[in-house]
CSV table of C-alpha atoms in Angstrom, one decimal:
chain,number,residue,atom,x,y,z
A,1,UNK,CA,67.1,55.3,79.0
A,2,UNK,CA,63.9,56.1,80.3
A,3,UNK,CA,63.7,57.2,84.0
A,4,UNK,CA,60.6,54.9,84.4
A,5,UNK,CA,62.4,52.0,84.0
A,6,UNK,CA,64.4,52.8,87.1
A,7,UNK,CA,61.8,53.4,89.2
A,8,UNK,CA,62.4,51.2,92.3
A,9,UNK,CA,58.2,51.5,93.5
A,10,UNK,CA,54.9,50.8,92.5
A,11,UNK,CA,52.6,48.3,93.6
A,12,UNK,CA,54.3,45.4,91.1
A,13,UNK,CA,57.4,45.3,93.1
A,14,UNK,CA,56.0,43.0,96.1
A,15,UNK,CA,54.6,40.6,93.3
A,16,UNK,CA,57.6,40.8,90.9
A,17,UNK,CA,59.9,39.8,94.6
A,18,UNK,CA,57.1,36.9,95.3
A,19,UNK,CA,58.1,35.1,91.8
A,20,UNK,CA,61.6,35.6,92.1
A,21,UNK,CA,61.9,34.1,95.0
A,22,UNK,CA,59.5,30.8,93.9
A,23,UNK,CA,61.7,30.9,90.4
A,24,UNK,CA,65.3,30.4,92.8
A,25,UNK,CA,63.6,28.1,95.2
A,26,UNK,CA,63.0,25.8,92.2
A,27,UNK,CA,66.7,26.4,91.3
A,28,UNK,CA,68.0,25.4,95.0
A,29,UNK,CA,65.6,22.3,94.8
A,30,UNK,CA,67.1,21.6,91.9
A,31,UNK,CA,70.0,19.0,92.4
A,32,UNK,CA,71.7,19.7,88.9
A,33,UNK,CA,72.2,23.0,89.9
A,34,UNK,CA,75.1,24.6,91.7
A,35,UNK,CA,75.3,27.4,94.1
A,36,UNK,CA,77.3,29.5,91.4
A,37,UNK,CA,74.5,29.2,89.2
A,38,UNK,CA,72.0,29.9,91.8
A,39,UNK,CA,74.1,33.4,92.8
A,40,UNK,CA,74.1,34.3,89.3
A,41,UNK,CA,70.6,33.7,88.4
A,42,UNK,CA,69.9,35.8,91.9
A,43,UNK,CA,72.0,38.5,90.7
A,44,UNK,CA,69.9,38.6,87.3
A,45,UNK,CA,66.6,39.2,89.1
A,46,UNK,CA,68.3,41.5,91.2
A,47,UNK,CA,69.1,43.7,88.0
A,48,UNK,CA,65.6,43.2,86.1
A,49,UNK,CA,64.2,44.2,89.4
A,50,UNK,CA,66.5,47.5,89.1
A,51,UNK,CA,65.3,48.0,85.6
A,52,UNK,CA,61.5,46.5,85.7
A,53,UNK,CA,60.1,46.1,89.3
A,54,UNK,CA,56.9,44.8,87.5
A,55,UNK,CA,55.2,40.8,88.0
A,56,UNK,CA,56.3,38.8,85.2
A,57,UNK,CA,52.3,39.3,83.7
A,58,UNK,CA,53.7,42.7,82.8
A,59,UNK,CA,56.8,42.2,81.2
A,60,UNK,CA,57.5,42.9,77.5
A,61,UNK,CA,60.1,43.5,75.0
A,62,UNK,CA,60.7,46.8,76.3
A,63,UNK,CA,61.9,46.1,79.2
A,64,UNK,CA,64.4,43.2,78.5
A,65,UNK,CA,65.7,45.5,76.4
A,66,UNK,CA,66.3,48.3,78.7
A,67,UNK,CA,67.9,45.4,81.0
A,68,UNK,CA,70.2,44.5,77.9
A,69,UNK,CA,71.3,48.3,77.8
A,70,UNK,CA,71.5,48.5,80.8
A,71,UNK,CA,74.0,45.9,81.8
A,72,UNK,CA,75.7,46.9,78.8
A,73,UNK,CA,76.8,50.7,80.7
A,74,UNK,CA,76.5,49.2,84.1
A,75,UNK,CA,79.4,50.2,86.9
A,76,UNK,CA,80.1,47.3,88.6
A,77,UNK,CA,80.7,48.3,92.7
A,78,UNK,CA,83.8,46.0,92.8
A,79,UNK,CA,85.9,47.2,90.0
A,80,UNK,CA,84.0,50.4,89.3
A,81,UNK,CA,84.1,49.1,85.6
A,82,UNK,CA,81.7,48.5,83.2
A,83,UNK,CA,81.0,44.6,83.4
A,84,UNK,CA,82.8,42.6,81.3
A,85,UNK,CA,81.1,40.9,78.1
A,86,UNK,CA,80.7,37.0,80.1
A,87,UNK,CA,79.2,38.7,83.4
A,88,UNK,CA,76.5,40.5,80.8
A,89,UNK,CA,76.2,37.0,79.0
A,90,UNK,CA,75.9,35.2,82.2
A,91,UNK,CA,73.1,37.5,83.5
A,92,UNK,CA,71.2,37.4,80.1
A,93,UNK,CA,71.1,33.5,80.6
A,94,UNK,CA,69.8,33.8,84.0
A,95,UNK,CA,67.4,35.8,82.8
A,96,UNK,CA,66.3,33.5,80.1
A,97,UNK,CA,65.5,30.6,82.8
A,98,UNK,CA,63.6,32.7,84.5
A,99,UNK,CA,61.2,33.7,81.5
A,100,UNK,CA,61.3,30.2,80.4
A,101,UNK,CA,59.5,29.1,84.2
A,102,UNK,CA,57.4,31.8,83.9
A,103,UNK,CA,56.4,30.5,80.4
A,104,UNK,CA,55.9,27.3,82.2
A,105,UNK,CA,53.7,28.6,85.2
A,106,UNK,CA,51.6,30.6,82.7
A,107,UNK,CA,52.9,33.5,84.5
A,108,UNK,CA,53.6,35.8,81.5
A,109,UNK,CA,50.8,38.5,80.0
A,110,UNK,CA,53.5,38.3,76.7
A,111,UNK,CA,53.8,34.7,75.7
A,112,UNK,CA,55.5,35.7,72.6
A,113,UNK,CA,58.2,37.6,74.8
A,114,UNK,CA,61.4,37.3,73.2
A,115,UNK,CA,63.8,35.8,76.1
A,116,UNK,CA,66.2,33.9,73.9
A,117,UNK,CA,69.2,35.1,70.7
A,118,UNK,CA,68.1,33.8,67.2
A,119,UNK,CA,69.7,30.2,66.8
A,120,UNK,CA,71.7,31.8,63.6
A,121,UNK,CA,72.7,34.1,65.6
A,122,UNK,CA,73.9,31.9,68.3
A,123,UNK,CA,76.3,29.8,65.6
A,124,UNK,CA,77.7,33.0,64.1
A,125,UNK,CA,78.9,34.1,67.4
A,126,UNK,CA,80.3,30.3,68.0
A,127,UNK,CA,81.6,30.1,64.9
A,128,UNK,CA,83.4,33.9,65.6
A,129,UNK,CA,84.9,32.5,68.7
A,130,UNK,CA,86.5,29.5,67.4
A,131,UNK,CA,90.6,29.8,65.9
A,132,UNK,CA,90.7,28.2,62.6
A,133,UNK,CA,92.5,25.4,62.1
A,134,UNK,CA,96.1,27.0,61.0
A,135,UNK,CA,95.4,29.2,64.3
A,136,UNK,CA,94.5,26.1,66.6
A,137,UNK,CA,98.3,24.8,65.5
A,138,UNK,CA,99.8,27.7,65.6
A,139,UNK,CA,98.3,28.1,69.1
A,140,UNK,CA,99.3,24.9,70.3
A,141,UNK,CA,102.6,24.8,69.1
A,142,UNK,CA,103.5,27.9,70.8
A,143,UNK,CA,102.5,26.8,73.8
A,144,UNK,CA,104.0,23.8,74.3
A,145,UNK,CA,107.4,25.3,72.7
A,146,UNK,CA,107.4,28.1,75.7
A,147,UNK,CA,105.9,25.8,78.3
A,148,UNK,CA,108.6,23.3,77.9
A,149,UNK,CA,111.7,25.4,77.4
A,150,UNK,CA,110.8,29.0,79.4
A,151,UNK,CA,112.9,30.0,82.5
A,152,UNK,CA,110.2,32.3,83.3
A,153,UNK,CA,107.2,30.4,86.2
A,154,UNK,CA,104.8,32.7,85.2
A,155,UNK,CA,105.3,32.7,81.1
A,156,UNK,CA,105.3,28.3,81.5
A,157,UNK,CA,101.8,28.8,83.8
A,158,UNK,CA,100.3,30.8,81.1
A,159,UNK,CA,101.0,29.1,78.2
A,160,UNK,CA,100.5,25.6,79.7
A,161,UNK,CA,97.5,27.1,81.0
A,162,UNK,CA,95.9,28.1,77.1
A,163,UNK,CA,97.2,24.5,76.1
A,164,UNK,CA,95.4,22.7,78.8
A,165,UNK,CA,91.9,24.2,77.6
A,166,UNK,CA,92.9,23.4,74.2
A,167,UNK,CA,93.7,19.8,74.6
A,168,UNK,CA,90.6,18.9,77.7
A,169,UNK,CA,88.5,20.8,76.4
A,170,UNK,CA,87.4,21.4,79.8
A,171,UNK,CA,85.6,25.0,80.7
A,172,UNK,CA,87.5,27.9,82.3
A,173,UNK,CA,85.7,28.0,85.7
A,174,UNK,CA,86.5,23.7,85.4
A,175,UNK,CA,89.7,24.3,84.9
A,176,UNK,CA,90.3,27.1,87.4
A,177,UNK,CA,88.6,24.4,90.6
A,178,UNK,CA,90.8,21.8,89.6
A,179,UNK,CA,93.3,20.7,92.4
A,180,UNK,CA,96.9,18.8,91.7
A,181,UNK,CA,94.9,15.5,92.8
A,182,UNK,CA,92.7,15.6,90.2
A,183,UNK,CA,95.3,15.1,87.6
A,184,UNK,CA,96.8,11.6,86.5
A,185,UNK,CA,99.8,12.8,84.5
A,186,UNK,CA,100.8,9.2,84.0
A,187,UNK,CA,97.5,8.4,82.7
A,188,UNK,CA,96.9,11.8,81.0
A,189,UNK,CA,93.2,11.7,82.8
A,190,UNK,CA,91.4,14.7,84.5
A,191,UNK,CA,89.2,14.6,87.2
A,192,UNK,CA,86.7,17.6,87.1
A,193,UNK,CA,84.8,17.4,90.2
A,194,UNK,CA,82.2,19.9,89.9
A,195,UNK,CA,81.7,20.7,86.0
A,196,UNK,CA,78.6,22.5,85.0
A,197,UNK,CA,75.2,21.6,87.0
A,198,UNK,CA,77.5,19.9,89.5
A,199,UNK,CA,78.1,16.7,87.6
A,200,UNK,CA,81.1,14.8,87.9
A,201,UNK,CA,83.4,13.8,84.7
A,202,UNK,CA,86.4,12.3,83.6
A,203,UNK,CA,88.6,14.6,81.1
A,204,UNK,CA,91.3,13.4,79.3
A,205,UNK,CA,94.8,15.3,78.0
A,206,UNK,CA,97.6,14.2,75.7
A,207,UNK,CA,101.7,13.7,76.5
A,208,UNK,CA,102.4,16.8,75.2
A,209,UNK,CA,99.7,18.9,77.2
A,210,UNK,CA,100.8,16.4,80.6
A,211,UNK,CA,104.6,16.9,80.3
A,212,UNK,CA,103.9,20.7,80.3
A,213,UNK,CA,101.8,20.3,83.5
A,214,UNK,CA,104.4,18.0,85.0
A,215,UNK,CA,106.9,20.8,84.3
A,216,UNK,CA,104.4,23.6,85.8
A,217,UNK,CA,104.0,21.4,89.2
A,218,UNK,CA,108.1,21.3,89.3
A,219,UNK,CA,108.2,24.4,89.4
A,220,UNK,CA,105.7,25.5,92.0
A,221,UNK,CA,104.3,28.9,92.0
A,222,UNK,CA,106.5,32.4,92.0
A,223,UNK,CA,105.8,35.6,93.8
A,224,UNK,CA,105.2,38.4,91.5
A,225,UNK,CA,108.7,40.6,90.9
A,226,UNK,CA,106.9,43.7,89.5
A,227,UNK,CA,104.8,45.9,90.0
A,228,UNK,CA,103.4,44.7,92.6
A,229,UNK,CA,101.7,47.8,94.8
A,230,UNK,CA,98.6,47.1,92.7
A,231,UNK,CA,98.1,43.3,93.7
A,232,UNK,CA,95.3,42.4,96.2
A,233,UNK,CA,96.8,40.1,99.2
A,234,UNK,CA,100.2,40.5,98.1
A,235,UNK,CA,101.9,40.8,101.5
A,236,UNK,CA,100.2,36.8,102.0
A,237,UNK,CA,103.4,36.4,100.6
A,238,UNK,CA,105.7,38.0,103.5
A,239,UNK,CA,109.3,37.5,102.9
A,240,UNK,CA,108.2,34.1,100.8
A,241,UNK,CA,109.4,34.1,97.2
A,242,UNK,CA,108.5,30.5,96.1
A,243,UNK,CA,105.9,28.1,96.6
A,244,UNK,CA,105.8,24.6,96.2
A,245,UNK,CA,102.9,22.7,94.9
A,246,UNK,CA,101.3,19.5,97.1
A,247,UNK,CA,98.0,17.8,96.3
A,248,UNK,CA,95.7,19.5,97.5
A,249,UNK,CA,96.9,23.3,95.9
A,250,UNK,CA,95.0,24.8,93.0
A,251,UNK,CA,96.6,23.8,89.9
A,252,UNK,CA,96.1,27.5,88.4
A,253,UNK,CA,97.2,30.2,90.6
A,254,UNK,CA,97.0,33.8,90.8
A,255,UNK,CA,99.2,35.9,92.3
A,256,UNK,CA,98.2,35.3,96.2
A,257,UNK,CA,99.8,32.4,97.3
A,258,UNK,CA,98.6,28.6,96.8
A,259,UNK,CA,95.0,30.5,95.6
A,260,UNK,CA,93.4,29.9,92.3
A,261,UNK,CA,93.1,31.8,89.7
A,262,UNK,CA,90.4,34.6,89.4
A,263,UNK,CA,88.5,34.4,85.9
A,264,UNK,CA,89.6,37.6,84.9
A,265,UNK,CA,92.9,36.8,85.3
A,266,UNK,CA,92.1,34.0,82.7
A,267,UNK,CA,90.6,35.5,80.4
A,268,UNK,CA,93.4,38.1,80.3
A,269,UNK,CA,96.3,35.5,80.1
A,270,UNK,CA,94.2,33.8,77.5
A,271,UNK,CA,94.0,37.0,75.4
A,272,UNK,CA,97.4,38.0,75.8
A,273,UNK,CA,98.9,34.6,74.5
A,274,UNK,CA,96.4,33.5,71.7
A,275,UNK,CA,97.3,37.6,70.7
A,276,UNK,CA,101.4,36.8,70.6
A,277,UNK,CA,100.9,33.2,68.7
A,278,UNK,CA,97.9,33.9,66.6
A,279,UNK,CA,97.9,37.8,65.8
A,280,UNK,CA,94.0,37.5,67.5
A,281,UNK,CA,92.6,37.8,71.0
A,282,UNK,CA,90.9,35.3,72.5
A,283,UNK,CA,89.2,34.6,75.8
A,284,UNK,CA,89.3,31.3,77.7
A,285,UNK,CA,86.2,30.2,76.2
A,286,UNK,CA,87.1,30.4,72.6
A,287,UNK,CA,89.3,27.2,73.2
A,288,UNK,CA,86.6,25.0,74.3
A,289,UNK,CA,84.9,25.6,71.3
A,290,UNK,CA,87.7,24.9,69.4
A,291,UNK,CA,88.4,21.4,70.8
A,292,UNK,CA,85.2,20.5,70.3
A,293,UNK,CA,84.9,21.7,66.2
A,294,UNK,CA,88.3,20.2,66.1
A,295,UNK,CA,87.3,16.7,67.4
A,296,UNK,CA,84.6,16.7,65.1
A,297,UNK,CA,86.7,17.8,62.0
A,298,UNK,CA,88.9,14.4,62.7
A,299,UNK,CA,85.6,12.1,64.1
A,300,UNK,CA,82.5,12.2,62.4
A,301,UNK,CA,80.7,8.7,63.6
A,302,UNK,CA,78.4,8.6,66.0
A,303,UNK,CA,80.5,7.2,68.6
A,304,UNK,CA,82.8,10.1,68.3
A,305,UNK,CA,79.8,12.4,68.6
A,306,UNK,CA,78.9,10.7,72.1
A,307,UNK,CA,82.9,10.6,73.7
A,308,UNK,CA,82.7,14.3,72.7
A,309,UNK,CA,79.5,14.7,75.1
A,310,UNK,CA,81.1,12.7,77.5
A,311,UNK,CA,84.5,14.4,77.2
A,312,UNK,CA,83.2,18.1,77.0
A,313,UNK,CA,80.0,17.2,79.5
A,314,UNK,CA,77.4,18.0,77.5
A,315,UNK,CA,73.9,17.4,79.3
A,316,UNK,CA,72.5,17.3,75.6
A,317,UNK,CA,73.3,15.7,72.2
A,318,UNK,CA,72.1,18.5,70.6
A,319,UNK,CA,74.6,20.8,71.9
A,320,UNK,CA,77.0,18.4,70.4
A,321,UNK,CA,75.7,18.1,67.3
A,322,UNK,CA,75.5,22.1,67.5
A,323,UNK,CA,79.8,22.3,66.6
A,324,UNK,CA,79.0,20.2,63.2
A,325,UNK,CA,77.8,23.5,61.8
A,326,UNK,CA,80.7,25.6,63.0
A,327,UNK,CA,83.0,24.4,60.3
A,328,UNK,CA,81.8,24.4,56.9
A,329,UNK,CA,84.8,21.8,56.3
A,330,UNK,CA,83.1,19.2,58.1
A,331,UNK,CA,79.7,19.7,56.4
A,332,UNK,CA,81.4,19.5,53.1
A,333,UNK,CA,83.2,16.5,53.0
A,334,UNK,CA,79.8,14.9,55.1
A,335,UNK,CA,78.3,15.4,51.7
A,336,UNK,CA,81.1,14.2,49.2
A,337,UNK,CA,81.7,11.6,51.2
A,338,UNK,CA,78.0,10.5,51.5
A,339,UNK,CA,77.0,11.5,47.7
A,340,UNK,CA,80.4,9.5,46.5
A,341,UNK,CA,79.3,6.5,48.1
A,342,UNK,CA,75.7,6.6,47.0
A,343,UNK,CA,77.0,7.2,43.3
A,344,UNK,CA,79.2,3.9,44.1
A,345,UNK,CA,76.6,1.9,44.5
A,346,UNK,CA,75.2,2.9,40.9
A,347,UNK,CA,75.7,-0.2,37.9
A,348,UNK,CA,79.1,0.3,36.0
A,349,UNK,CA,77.7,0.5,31.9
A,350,UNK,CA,78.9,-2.0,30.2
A,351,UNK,CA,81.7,-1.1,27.2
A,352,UNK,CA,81.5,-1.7,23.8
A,353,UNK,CA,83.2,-4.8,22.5
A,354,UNK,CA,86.6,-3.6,20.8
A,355,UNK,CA,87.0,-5.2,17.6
A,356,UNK,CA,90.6,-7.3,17.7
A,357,UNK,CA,92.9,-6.6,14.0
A,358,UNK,CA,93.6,-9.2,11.9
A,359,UNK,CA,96.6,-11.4,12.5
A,360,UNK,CA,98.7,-11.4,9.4
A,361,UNK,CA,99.6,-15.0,8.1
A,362,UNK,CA,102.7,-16.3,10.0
A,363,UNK,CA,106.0,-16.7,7.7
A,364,UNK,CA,107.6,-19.2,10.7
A,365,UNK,CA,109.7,-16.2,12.3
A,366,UNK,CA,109.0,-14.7,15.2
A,367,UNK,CA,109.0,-10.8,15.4
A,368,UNK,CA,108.9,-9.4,18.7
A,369,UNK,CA,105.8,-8.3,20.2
A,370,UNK,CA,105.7,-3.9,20.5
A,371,UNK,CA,103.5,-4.2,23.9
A,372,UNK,CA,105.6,-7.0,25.2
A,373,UNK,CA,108.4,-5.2,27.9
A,374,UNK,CA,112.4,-5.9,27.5
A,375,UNK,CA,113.1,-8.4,29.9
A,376,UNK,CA,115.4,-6.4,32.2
A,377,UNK,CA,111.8,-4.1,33.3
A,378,UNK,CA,110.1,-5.6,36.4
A,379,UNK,CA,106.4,-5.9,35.3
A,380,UNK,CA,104.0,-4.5,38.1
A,381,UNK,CA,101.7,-7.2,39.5
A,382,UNK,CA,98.1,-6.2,40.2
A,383,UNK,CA,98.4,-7.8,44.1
A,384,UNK,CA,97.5,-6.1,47.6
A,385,UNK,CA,101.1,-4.6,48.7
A,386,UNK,CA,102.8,-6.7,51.7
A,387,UNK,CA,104.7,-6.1,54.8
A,388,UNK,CA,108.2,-6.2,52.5
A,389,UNK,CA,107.0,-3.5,50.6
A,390,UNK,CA,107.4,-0.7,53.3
A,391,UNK,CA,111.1,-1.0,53.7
């Protein structure tokens, strides 16, 4: 990469400050936002700043895509890793905001600057992330088969944790703030406080996907047998070696005691058992997509298209309507069933008379009739079946 594009000076710098900080004081003002969001659209500046400490007058092409190659190698100073794929993703998006008020605020010299992914590009990438329909089963199956029946804490918290995001729907950072209070396991109803923007919902899960959670609460969280030396805030535990769950305890936890989960744990456990039932890997993510191409595949009515929002929390239709294009499936059978019932409506053509033989002159006898049926055969009446019939 060019060193220029490092280059932490020049007189730009002060300006290209100024509109970051108006661009994340609109963000704060903003009531739909969340302070997550707000961190991680900081964070983004902070690394276009690192690669192009320009105003945004002088951005171009260039230089958002040093920023993508950039993020792409970058160290992070926690891990010392490269940053995963979602932290790259989630910067990109904060980035995208921010050229989308500049856009707004006439702030950009390049209106044409390319700040967002092609739209096909963006459905290929769903449509890669999503298990197919045999996987989805397979998936599920497994799940609930070692939830339900495994000695093992940690093997029943993973796998009822995969099969909670496939049957809520609900995202990974939802599903890792949820407390035991928030779930109605009688009801099969979750209650996601803070979803995406901050907005309140009401999720809902089936009898399989509660029993496992009922189970996973029974059994409380388990200190980690081995190896241990590597797990941060393991001695929280002192000489504890079991944990039991009230209602206000994280309903995912990690290995420190009564503490959530941390995402990368999730998206690790989530890799590790969609790999073991499926033969694939993937990340926590992937399942939200696929309950939401999967509702579809069964629901194609409009109503179904607005629980889906309202289940999933969708602030738009249109990212809704987006999963309809995921699986080709659900496009074709949209179009037999709408062409077959268009052709319905067409005028049956009338048929040709049939011209009836001659009867031949009647000696007094009667000789039996070929089409008529020996009268031990029941004759099949043309009539709507009844409630006898299904016994």
């Amino acid at each position: 990469m060019n060193d220029t594009h490092m280059s932490t000076g020049g007189p730009g710098r002060a300006e290209a400050i100024a509109s970051h900080r108006r661009f994340l004081d609109t963000i704060r003002a903003d009531p739909d936002r969340s302070n997550r969001t707000e961190e991680s659209y900081a964070l983004a500046l902070t690394h276009l700043l690192a690669v192009a400490p320009v105003p945004p007058e002088e951005l171009n092409d260039d230089h958002i895509t040093a920023l993508r190659e950039w993020l792409d190698h970058h160290v992070s100073r926690w891990t010392g890793k490269v940053l995963m794929a979602t932290t790259v993703n989630s910067r990109i998006s904060g980035l995208r905001s921010y050229l989308k008020w500049a856009r707004r605020n006439d702030l950009l010299g390049h209106p044409g600057l390319k700040n967002r992914r092609d739209r096909r590009d963006m459905r290929r990438m769903r449509r890669e992330r999503t298990l197919t329909s045999e996987e989805d089963v397979a998936l599920m199956v497994g799940c609930h088969e070692v939830a339900s029946t495994s000695d093992d804490p940690i093997e029943v918290r993973n796998h009822a944790f995969v099969l909670f995001l496939l049957t809520t729907g609900l995202r990974m950072g939802e599903a890792l703030d949820l407390r035991w209070s928030d779930l109605d396991l009688e009801k099969g109803t979750v209650h996601v406080q803070w979803g995406k923007g901050g907005k309140e919902r009401t999720a809902l899960m089936d009898p399989r996907s509660a029993e496992v959670m009922g189970r996973l609460r029974g059994l409380g969280q388990m200190r980690p047998i081995s190896p241990v030396d590597h797990i941060p805030g393991i001695e929280a535990w002192g000489n504890d070696t079991h944990r039991t769950f009230c209602d206000d305890d994280p309903v995912f936890c990690g290995s420190r005691p009564l503490e959530p989960m941390p995402q990368c744990n999730a998206n690790f456990i989530s890799k590790r058992v969609s790999k073991r039932h499926t033969g694939k890997e993937y990340t926590a993510h992937c399942f939200r997509h696929t309950f939401c191409t999967r509702f579809l595949r069964h629901g194609k009515t409009l109503q179904d298209l607005q629980t889906l929002m309202e289940l999933a929390g969708h602030s738009s239709m249109l990212t809704t309507q987006g999963y309809l294009d995921l699986d080709e499936s659900i496009r074709d059978e949209r179009f037999s069933r709408v062409t077959e019932a268009h052709w319905a409506t067409a005028p049956t053509p009338e048929a040709d008379p049939v011209e009836q033989p001659e009867e031949a002159p009647s000696d007094g006898t009667e000789t039996p009739d070929d089409d008529e049926p020996p009268s031990d055969i029941v004759v099949a009446v043309d009539r709507a079946p009844s409630i006898l019939d299904w016994s």
